[in-house]
Coordinates of C-alpha atoms and ligand atoms in Angstrom, one line a residue:
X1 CA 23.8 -16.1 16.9
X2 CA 24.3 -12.1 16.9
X3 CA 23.1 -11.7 13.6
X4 CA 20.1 -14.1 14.4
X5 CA 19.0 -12.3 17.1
X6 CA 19.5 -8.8 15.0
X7 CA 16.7 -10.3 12.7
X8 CA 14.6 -11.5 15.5
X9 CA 15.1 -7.5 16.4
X10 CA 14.0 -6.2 13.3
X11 CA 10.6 -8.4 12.8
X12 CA 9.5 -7.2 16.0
X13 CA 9.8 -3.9 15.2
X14 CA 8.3 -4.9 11.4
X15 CA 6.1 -6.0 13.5
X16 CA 4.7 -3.2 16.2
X17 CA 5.3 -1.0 13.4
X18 CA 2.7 -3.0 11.2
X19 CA 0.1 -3.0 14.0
X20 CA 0.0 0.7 13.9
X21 CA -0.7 0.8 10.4
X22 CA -3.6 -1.7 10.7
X23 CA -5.6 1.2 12.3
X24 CA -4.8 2.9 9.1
X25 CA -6.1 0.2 7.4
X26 CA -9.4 0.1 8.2
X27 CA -10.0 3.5 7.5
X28 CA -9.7 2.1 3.8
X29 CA -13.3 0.8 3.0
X30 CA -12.2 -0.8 -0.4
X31 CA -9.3 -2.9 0.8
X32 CA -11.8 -5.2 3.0
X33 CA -13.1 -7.5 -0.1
X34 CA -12.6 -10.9 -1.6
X35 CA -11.4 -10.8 -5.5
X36 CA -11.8 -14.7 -7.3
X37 CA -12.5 -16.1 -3.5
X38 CA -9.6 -14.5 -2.1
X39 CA -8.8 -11.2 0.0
X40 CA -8.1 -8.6 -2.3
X41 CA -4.2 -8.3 -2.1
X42 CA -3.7 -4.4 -3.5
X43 CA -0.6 -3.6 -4.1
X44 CA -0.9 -1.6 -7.4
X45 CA -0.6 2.1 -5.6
X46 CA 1.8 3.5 -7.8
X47 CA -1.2 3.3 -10.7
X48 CA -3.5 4.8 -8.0
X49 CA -3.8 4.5 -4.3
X50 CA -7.2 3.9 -2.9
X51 CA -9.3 6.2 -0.8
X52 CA -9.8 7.0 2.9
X53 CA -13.4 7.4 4.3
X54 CA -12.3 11.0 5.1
X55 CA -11.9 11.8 1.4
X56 CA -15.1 9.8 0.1
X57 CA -17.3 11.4 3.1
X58 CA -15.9 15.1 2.2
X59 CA -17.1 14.3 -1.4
X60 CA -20.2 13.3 -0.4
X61 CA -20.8 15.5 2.0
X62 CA -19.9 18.7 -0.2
X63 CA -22.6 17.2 -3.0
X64 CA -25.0 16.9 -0.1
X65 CA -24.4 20.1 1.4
X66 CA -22.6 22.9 -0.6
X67 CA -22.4 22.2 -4.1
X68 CA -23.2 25.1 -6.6
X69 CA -21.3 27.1 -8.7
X70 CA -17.8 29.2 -7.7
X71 CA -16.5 32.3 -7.6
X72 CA -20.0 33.8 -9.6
X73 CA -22.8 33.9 -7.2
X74 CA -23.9 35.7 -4.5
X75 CA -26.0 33.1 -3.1
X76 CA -25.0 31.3 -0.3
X77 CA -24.5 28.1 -1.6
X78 CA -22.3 29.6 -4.3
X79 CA -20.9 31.4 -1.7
X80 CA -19.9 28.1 0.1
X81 CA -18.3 26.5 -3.0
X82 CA -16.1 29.2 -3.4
X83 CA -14.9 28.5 0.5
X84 CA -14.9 25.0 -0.1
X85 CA -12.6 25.2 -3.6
X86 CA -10.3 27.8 -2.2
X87 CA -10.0 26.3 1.1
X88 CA -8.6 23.3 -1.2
X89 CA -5.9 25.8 -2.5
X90 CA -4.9 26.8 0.7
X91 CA -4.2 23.4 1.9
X92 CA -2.4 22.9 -0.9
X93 CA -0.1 25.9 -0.7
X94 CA 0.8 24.7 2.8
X95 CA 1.3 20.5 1.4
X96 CA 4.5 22.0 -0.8
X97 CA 4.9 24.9 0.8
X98 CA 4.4 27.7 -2.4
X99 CA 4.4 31.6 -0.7
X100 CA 1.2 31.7 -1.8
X101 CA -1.6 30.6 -3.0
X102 CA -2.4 31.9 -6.7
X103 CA 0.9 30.2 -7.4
X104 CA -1.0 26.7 -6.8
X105 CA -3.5 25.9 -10.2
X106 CA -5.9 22.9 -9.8
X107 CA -5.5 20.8 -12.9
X108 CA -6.9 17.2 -13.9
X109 CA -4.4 15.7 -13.1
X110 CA 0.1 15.4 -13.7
X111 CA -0.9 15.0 -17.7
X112 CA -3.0 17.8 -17.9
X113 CA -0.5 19.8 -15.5
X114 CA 2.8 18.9 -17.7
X115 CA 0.6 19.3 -21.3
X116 CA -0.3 22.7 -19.9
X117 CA 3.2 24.4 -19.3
X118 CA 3.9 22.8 -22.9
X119 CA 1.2 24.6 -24.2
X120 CA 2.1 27.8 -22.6
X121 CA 5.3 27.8 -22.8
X122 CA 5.4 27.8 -26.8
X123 CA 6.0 32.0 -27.1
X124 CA 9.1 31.2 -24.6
X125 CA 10.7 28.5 -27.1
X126 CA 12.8 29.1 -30.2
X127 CA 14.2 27.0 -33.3
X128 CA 17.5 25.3 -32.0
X129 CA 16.7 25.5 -28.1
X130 CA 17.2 22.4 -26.3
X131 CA 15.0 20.2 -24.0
X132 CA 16.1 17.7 -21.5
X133 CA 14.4 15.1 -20.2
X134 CA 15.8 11.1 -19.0
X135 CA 15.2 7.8 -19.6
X136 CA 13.4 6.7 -17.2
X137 CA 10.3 9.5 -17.8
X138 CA 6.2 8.2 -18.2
X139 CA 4.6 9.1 -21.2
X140 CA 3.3 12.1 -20.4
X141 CA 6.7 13.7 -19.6
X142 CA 7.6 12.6 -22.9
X143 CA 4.7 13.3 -25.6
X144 CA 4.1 17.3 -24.4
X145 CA 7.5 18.3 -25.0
X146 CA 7.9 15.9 -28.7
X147 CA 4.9 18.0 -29.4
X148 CA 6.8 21.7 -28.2
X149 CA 9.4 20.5 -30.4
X150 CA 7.5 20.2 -33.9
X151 CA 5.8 23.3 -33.0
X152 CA 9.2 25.2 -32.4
X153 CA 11.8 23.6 -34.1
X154 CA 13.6 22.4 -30.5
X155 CA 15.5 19.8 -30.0
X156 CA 14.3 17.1 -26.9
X157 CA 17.3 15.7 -25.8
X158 CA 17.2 12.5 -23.4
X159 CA 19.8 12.4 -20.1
X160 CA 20.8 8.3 -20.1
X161 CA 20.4 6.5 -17.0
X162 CA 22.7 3.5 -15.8
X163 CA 21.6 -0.1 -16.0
X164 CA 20.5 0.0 -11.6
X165 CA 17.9 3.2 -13.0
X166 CA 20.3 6.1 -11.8
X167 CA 20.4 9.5 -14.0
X168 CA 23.8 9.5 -15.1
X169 CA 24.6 12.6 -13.4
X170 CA 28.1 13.4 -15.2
X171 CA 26.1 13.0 -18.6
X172 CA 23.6 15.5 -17.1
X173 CA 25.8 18.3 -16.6
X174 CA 27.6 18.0 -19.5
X175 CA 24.3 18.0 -21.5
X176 CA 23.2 21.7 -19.8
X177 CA 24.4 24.1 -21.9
X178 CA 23.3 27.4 -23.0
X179 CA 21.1 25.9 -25.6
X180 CA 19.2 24.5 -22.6
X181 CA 15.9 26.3 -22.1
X182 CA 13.7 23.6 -20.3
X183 CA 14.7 20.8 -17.8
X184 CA 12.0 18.7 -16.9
X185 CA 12.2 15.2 -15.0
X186 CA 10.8 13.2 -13.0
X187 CA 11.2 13.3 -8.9
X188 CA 10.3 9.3 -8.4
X189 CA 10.0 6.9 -11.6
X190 CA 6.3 4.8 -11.4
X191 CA 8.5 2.1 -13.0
X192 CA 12.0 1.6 -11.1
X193 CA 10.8 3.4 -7.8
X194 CA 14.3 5.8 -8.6
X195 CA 14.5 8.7 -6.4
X196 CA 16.4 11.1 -8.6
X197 CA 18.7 14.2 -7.2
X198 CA 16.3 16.5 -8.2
X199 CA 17.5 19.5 -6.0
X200 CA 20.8 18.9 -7.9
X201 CA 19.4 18.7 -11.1
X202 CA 17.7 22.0 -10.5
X203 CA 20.5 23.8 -9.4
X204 CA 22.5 22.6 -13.1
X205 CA 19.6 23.9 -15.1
X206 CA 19.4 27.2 -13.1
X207 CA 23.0 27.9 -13.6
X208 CA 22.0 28.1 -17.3
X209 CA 19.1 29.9 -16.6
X210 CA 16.6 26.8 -18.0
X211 CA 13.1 26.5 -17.3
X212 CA 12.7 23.6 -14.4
X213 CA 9.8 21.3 -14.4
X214 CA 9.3 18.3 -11.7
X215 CA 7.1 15.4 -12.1
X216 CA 5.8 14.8 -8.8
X217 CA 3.1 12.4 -10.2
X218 CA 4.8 9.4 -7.8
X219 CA 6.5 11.6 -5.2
X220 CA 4.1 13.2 -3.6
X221 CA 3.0 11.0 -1.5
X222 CA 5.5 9.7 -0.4
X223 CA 8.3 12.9 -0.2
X224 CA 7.6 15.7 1.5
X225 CA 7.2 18.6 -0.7
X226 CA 9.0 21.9 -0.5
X227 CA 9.2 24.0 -3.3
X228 CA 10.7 26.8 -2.1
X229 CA 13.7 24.4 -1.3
X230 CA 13.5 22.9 -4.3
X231 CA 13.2 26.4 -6.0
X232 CA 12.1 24.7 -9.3
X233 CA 10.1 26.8 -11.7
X234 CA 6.9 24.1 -12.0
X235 CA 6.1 20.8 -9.7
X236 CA 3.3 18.9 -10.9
X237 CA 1.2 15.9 -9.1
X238 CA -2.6 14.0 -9.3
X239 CA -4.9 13.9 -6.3
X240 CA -5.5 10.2 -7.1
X241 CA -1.9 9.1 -6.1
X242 CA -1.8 10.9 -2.8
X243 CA -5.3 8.8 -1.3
X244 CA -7.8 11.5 -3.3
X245 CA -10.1 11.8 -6.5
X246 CA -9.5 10.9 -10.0
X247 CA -9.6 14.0 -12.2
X248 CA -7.8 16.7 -10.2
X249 CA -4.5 17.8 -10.4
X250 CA -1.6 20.5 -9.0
X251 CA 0.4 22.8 -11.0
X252 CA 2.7 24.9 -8.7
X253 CA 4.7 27.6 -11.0
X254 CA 7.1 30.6 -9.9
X255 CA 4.7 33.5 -10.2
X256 CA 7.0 35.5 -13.3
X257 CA 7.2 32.7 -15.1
X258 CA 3.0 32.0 -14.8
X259 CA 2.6 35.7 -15.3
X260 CA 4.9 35.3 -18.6
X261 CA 3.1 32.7 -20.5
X262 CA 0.2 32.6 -22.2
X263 CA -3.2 31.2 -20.7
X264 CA -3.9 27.6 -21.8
X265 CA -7.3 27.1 -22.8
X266 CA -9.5 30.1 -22.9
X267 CA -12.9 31.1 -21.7
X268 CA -15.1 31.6 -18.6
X269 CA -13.2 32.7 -15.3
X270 CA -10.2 33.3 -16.9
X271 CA -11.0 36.8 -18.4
X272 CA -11.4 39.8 -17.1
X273 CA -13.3 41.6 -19.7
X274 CA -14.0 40.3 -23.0
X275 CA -15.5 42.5 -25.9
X276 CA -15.7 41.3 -29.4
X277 CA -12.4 43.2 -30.2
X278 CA -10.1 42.3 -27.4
X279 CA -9.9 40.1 -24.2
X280 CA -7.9 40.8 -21.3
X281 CA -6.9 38.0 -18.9
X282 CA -7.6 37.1 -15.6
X283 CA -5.3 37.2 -12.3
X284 CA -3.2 34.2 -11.0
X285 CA -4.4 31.6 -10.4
X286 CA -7.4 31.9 -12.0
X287 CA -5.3 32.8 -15.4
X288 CA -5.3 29.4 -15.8
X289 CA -8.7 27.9 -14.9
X290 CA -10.8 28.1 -17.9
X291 CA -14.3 26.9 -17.0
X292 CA -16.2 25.5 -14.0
X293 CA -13.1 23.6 -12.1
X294 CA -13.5 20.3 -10.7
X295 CA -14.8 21.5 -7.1
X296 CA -15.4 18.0 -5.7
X297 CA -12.3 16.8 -6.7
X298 CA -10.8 20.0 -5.1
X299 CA -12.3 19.4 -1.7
X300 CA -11.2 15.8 -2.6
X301 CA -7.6 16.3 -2.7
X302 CA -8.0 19.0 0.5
X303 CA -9.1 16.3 2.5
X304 CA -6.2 13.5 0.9
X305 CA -3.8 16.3 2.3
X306 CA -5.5 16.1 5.7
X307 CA -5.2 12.7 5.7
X308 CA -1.5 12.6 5.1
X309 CA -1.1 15.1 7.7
X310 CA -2.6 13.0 9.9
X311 CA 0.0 10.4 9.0
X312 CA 3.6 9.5 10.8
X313 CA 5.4 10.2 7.3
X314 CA 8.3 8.7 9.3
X315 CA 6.6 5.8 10.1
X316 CA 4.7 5.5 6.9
X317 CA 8.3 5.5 4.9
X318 CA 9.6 2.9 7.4
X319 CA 6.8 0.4 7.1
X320 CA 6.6 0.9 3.2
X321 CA 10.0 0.5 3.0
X322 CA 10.4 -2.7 5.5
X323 CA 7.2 -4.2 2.9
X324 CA 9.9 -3.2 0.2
X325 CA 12.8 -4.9 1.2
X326 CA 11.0 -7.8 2.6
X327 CA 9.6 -8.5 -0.7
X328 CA 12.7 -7.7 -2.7
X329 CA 14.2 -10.6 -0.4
X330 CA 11.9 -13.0 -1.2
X331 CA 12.0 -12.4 -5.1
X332 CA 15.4 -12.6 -5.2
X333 CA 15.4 -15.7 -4.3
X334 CA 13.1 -17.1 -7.2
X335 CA 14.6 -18.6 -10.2
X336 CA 15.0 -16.7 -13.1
X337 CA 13.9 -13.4 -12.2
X338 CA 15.4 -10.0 -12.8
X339 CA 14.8 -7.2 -10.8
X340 CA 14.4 -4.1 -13.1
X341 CA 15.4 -0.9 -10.9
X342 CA 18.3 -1.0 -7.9
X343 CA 18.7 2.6 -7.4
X344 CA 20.2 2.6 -4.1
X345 CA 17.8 5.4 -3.4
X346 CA 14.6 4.4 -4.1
X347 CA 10.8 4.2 -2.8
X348 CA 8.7 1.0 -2.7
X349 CA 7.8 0.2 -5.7
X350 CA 9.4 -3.1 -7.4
X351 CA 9.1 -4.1 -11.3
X352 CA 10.9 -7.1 -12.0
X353 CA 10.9 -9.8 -15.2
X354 CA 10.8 -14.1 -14.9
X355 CA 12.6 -15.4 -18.0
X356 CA 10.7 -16.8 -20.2
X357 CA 7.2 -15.5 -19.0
X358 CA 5.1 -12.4 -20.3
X359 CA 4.2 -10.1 -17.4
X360 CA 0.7 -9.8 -18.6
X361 CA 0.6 -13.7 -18.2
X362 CA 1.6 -13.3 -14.6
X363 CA -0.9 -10.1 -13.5
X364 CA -3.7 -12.8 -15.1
X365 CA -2.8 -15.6 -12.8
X366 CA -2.3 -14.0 -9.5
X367 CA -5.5 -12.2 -10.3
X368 CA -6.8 -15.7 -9.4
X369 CA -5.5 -14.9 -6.4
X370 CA -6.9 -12.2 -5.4
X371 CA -3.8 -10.1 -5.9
X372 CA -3.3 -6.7 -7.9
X373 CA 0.0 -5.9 -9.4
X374 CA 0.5 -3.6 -12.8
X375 CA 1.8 -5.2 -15.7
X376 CA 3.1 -3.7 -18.6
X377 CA 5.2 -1.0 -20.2
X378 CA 3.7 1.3 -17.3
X379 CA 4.0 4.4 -19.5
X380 CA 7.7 4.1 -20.1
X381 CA 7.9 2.5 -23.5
X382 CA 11.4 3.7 -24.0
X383 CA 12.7 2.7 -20.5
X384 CA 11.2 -0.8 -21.7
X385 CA 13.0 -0.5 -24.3
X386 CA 16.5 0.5 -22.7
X387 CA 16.2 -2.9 -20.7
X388 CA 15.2 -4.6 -24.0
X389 CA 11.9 -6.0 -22.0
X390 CA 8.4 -5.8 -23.4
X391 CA 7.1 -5.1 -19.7
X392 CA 7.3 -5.3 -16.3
X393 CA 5.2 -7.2 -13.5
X394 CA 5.3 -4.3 -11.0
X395 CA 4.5 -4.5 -7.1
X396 CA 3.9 -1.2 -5.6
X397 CA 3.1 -0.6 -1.9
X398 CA 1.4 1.9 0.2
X399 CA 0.7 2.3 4.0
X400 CA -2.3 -0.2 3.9
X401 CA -0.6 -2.9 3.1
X402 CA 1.1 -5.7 5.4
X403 CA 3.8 -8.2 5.3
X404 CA 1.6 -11.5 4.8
X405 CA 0.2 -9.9 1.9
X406 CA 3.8 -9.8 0.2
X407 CA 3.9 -13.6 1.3
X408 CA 0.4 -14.3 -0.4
X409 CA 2.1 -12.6 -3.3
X410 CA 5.3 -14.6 -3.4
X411 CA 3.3 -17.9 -3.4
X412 CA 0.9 -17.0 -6.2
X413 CA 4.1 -15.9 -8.5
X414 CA 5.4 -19.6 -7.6
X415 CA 1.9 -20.9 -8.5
X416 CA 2.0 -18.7 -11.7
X417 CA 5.7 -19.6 -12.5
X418 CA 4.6 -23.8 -11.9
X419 CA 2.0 -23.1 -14.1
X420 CA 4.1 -21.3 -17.5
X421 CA 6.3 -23.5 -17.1
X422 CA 4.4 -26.3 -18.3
Ligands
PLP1 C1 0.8 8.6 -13.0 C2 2.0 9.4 -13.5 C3 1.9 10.4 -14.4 C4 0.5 10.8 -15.0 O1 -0.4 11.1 -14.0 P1 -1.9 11.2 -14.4 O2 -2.6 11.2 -13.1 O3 -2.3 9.9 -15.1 O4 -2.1 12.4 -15.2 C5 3.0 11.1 -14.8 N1 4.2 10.8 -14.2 C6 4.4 9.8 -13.3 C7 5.7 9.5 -12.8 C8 3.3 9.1 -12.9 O5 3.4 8.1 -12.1

């Protein structure tokens, strides 16, 4: 009886807790649409999260109103873009909390943020260094530094994980050595929802003097950010994961460590004066901004980090979280299905396999539905691998979504399982 009542408890505050984030909600024009017939169940947000009207009207508004070239003219509009695109840094000095703000680059995106410090990093590197990244890392964490490698004659070395999706931290330390000269990992896995220990991890590689990177792609949204806490060298993240624009990026870096290397695609901006003979190079940050920048997407992301601050984090993580378990309930209760990432620490996102039935299968028939889930390898061919799975059907969550849309989702997978089967 106890316990009943304990659960009664705990919907009810699911519950209020739910109705505060409907207000949220609506603030998400997309979300209110029917997909085959049905309401459009979204709950693919670790792929991208959808948009607030904030962000799309700040877009709009700064094509409408300011939009010209930056950091050249003298005419007012350019004049405004300039405000508009460094305004943009500013807020996102204060979102992870850099000292300043030439330590904060715009980018396109994690990829672009992660292929960069590769890039640059290449007169730092030498034959018979060592690289460490883990198992659970998306592509782009992987191919930049396999590249580094050829280029330098390093050695990428890959920290194993345990079968839940935990770094196996004992491995870890005993990997850092003082070959080590670059540490880079990510801070939450897009395919088991791991939070990993990165403030640990850190710590390992700065006793060896290594070079730390963080792949923030997934975190940033949902983990407040403070790099000065974290004291990593680089932390990388996409507007379009934290409710902005495709196409714009963050690269935070330590400022002797941007000021050490080299520039990573070369042109206008980043110069300071150029004759036929010799080229010198620009100031932090705009070192590294070769070209006119994405401005839209920079107001874009200024006004994502707006909306988060508007946010209850707290809240937020407890609603996401109660979606998370909820659902995790209910899978676990189907047939034949094998959850793939039980981290005890982890975010809500939930990949799991049914035996006998290809993911992509599954994604195709709950489309029916009206319901969006990833399927796939998600970027992490060799974490598929490590679980011997081709792929993952992979339900990711975000503040918009609500409890009856993890029940529609539970009925389509039985639909889709009835349906296989035969
Ligand atoms: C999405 C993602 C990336 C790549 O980000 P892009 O925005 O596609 O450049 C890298 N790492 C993780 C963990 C991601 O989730």
């Amino acid at each position: 009886m106890a316990s009943f009542l304990a659960i009664a408890k705990i919907d009810v505050m699911n519950a209020k807790r739910e109705k505060e984030m409907m207000k949220i909600r609506e603030e998400f024009p997309i979300l209110d649409q029917k997909i085959n017939g049905e309401d459009l169940v979204y709950l693919d947000n670790a792929a991208s999260t959808q948009k607030p009207r904030t962000v799309i009207n700040a877009i709009k508004n700064y094509y409408e109103n300011d939009h010209s070239n930056v950091h050249r003219g003298v005419h007012t509009l350019s004049v405004r873009a300039t405000e508009a695109y460094e305004r943009a840094r500013q807020k996102v000095t204060e979102f992870v909390n850099s000292p300043n703000k030439h330590q904060i680059i715009f980018t396109k995106g994690t990829t672009e943020s992660i292929n960069l410090i590769a890039s640059s990093v290449t007169n730092l590197i030498e034959k018979n260094d060592e690289i460490l990244i883990t198992a659970m890392e998306h592509h782009s964490n992987i191919v930049p530094w396999q590249e580094l490698c050829k280029r330098t004659g390093a050695t990428l070395k890959v920290i194993p994980i345990s079968e839940d999706g935990d770094i196996l931290m004992d491995k870890y330390r005993e990997m850092v050595t003082n070959k080590t000269k670059l540490v880079s990992v990510v801070h939450l896995s897009n395919t088991l929802g791991t939070i990993n220990p990165i403030e640990k991890i850190i710590n390992k590689a700065k006793s060896h003097s290594a070079i730390t990177v963080i792949d923030g792609a997934q975190a940033a949204g949902h983990i407040p950010i403070d790099v000065q806490k974290l004291d990593c060298d680089f932390y990388l993240f996409s507007g379009h994961k934290i409710y902005g624009p495709t196409g714009i990026g963050v690269l935070y870096g330590k400022e002797d460590i941007l000021n050490k290397i080299d520039p990573y695609q070369y042109g206008g901006e980043m110069i300071l004066k150029v004759t036929f003979d010799e080229t010198t190079y620009n100031d932090l940050p705009h070192k590294f901004e070769a070209g006119t920048p994405n401005i839209a997407g920079a107001v874009g992301i200024g006004a994502s980090i707006d909306f988060i601050n508007s946010l209850d984090r707290d809240l937020c993580h407890k609603h996401e979280m109660s979606l998370h378990d909820y659902a995790m309930d209910k899978l676990e209760r189907i047939d034949g299905i094998r959850i793939i990432g039980r981290s005890s620490n982890k975010s809500a996102i939930l990949s799991f396999v049914i035996d006998g039935m290809h993911p992509h299968d599954i994604g195709t028939i709950i489309n029916q539905k009206g319901i969006a889930v990833r399927t796939g390898h998600h970027c992490t061919m060799p974490l598929m691998d490590f679980y011997e799975i081709p792929g993952t059907v992979r339900a990711s969550f975000s503040i918009y979504n609500t409890h009856s849309e993890i029940d529609k989702l539970i009925d389509a997978l039985k639909l889709a399982i009835k349906m296989l089967k035969q």
